[in-house]
XYZ file of C-alpha atoms in Angstrom:
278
model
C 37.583 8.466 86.623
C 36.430 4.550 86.787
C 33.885 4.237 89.188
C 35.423 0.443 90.171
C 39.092 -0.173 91.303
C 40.559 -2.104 88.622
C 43.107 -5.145 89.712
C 46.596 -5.222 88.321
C 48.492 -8.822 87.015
C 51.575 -10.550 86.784
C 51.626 -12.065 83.446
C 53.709 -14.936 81.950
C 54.212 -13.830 78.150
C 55.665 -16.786 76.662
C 58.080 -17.138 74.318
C 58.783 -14.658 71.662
C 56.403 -13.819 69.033
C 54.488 -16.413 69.812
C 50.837 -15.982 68.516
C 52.191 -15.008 65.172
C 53.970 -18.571 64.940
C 52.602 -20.952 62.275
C 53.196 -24.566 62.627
C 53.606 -27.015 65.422
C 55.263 -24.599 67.988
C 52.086 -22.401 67.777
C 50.109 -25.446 69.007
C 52.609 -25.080 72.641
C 50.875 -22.525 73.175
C 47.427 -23.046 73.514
C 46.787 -22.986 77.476
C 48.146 -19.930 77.604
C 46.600 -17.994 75.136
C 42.879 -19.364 76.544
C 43.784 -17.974 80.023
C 45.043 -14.337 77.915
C 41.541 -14.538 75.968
C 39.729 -14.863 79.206
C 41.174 -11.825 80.957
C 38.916 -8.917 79.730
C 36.266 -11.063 81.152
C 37.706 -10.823 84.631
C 37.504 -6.811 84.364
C 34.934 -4.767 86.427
C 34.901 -2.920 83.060
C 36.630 -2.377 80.004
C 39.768 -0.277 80.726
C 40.515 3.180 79.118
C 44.340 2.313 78.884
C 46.690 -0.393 79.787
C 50.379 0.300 81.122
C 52.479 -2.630 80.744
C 55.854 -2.873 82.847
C 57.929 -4.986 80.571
C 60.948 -7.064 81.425
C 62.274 -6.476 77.928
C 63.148 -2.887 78.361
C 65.328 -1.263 81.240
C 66.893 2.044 81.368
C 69.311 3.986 83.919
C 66.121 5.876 85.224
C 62.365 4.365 84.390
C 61.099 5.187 81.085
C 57.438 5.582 79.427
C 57.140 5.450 76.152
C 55.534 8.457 74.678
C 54.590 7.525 71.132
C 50.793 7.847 70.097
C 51.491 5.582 67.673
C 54.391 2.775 68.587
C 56.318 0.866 66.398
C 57.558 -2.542 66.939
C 60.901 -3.922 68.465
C 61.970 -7.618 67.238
C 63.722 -8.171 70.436
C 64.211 -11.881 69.616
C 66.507 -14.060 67.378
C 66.399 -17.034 65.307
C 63.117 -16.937 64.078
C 61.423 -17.448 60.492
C 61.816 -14.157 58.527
C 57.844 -13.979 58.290
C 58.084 -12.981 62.252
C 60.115 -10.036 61.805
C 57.873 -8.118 59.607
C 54.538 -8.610 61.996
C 52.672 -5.341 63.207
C 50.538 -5.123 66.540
C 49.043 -1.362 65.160
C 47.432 -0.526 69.104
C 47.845 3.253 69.706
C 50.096 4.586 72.426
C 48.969 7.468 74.751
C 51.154 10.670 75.334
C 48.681 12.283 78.056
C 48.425 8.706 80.171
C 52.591 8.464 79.750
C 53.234 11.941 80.959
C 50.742 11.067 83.886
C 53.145 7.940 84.556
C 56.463 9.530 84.845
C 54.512 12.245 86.781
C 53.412 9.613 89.622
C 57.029 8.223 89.204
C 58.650 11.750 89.620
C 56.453 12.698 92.455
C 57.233 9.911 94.328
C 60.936 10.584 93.993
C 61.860 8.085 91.599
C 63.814 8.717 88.481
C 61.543 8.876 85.229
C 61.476 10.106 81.638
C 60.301 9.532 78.424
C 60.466 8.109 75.024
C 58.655 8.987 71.948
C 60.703 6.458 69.789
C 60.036 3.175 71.597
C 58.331 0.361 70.483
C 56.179 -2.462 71.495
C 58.408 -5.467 72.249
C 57.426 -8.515 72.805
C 56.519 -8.685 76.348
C 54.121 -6.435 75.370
C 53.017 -7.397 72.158
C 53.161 -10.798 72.276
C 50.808 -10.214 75.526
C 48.154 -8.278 74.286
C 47.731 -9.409 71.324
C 45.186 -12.725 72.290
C 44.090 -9.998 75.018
C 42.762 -6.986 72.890
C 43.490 -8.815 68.848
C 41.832 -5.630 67.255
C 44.862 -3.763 68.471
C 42.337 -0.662 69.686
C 43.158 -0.422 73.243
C 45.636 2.576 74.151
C 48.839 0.962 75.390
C 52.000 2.436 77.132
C 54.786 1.072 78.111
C 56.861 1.377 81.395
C 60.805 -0.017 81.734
C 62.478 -1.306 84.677
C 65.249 -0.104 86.139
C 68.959 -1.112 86.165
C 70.035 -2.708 89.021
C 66.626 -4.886 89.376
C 65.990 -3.183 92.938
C 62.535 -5.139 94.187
C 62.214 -2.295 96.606
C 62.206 0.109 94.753
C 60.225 -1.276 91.914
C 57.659 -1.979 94.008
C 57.465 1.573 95.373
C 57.507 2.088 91.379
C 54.063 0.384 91.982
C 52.670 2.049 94.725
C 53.065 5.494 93.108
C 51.154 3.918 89.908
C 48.380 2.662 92.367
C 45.833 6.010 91.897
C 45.812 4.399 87.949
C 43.705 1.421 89.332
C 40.947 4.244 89.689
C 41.592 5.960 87.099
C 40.558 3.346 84.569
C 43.812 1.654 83.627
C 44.796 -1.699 83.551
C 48.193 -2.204 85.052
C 49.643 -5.657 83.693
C 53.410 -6.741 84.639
C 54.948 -9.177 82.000
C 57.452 -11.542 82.355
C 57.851 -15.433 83.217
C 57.573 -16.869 86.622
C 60.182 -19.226 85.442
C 62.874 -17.423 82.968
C 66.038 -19.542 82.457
C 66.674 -20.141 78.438
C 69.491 -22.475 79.079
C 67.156 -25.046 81.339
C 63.930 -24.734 79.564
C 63.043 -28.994 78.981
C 63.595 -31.622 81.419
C 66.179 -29.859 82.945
C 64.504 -26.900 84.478
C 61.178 -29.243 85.529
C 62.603 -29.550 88.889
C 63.654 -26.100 90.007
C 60.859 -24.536 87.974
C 58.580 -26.295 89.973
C 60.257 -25.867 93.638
C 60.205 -21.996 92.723
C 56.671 -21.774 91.740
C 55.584 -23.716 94.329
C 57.267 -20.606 96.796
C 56.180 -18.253 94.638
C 52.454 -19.065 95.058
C 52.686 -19.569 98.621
C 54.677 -16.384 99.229
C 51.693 -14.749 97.686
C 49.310 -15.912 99.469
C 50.758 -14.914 102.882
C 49.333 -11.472 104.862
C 50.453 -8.458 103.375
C 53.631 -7.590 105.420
C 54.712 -11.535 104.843
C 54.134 -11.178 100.878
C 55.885 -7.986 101.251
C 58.795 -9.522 103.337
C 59.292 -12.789 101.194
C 59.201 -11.006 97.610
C 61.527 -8.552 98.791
C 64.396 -11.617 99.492
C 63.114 -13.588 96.547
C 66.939 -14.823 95.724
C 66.335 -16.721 99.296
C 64.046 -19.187 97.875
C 63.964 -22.668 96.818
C 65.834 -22.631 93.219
C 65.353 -18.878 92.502
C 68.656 -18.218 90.669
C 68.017 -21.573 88.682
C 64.650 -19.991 88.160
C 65.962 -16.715 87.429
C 69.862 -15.896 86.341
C 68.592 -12.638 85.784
C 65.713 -11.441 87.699
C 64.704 -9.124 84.270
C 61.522 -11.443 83.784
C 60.555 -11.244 87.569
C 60.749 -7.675 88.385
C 57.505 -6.498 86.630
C 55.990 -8.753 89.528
C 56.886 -6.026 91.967
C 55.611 -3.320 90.157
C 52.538 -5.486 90.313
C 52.680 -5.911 93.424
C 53.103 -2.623 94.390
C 49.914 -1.173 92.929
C 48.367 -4.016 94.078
C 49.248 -3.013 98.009
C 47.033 -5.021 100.226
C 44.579 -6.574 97.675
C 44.883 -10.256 97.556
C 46.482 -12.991 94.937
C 45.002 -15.373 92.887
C 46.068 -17.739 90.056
C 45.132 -17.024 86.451
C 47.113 -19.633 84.529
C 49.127 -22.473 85.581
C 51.003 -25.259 83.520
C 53.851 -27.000 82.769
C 55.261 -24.671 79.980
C 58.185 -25.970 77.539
C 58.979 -28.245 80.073
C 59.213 -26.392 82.891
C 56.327 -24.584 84.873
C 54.908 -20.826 84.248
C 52.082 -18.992 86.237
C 50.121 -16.438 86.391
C 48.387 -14.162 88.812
C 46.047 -11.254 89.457
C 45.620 -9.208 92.543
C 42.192 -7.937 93.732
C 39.107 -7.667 92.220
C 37.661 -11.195 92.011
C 39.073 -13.587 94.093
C 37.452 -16.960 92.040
C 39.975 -18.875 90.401
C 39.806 -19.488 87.129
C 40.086 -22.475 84.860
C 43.249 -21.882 83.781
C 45.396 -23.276 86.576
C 47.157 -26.521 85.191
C 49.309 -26.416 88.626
C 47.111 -26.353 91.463
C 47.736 -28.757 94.339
């Protein structure tokens, strides 16, 4: 057992495989991969494992994936052929995803597991500038059709012992995920949303609680997100987080839009990486 409480994150991914890109698009990049480099550095230690809720894989009932040593999943399109042959070779961890869908199980949510499932993106693309040797243990954890906030973030709260156990809990997603208004087009509502978003954080527990939990209530949130896949890890995050507060890891206007960050307890400085703050 860790003898600190670790903090869990809500982490913006980007967009696809993105620090495999060569090229001009790589260089869009940039902000966001400092503020990844930087986050070991914000650790009370270095973690034994990290579980990553991913908003590229949902399932009927949550899922951990199993494998102690996970392939890859191209879950994107359109891309040079070059991308679809990269490897991110981290090990998986069978013991730490049967202690998952445990937690889940005991706390009377709906869990199994997968031995064939790979890293996708959100997870990939993600740790990669985080851990680049690819040597830190990593497992995976789906959603859940249906995209219930309540109940994902009771997802979290039954994963909240981890934060003592030594593992890193990291949601990925976006904080803005809308692929058709990406550009000049989503600037607006990306903003209005994140600007929410940051203060609904902020508020006293029960208020962060209460305004998360009617998220499609705020200022451009189904311009922000058709489909609340990218947004849902945020719970989980939030529910392992319980009371601990928020603060803002990266910040910038990404592809046009806006994208941010943020970790929950632990340190409460802010770091450098916040392109948004008022």
């Amino acid at each position: 057992m860790s003898a600190t409480r670790f903090p869990t994150y809500f982490l913006s991914h980007g967009g696809g495989p993105w620090p495999y890109m060569k090229g001009p698009m790589r260089e869009n990049f940039g902000w966001l991969e400092q503020s990844l480099q930087d986050l070991p550095r914000q650790l009370p230690e270095r973690p034994r494992a990290v579980l990553v809720v991913t908003g590229h894989w949902e399932e009927d009932a949550y899922s951990v994936s199993s494998s102690p040593a996970p392939g890859m999943v191209f879950d994107y399109y359109g891309f040079p052929e070059y991308l679809y042959h990269i490897q991110y070779p981290a090990p998986g961890s069978p013991a730490l995803a049967e202690h998952v869908r445990g937690l889940l199980s005991d706390a009377g949510l709906p869990a199994g597991a997968d031995a064939e499932r790979g890293f996708d993106h959100g997870t990939f693309s993600l740790m990669q500038p985080i851990y680049p040797d690819a040597d830190m243990p990593i497992v995976q954890l789906s959603l859940r059709h249906g995209y219930d906030p309540d109940e994902h973030w009771r997802a979290g709260q039954a994963l909240a012992p981890l934060r003592d156990e030594g593992i890193l809990i990291v949601g990925s997603g976006l904080s803005y995920h809308n692929l058709s208004m990406f550009g000049p087009a989503g600037a607006v509502p990306a903003l209005q949303f994140d600007g929410w978003l940051r203060q609904a954080l902020a508020a006293a527990p029960a208020a962060r609680r209460e305004a998360l939990m009617h998220w499609a209530q705020a200022p451009s949130a189904r311009q922000a997100h058709p489909r609340e896949d990218h947004l849902m890890p945020l719970m989980v995050a939030l529910g392992a987080a319980q009371d601990d507060p928020a603060v803002c890891v990266y910040g910038e206007r990404f592809m046009g839009a806006a994208a941010s960050s943020f970790r929950f307890g632990a340190d409460r400085t802010p770091t450098a990486f916040d392109r948004l703050a008022a």
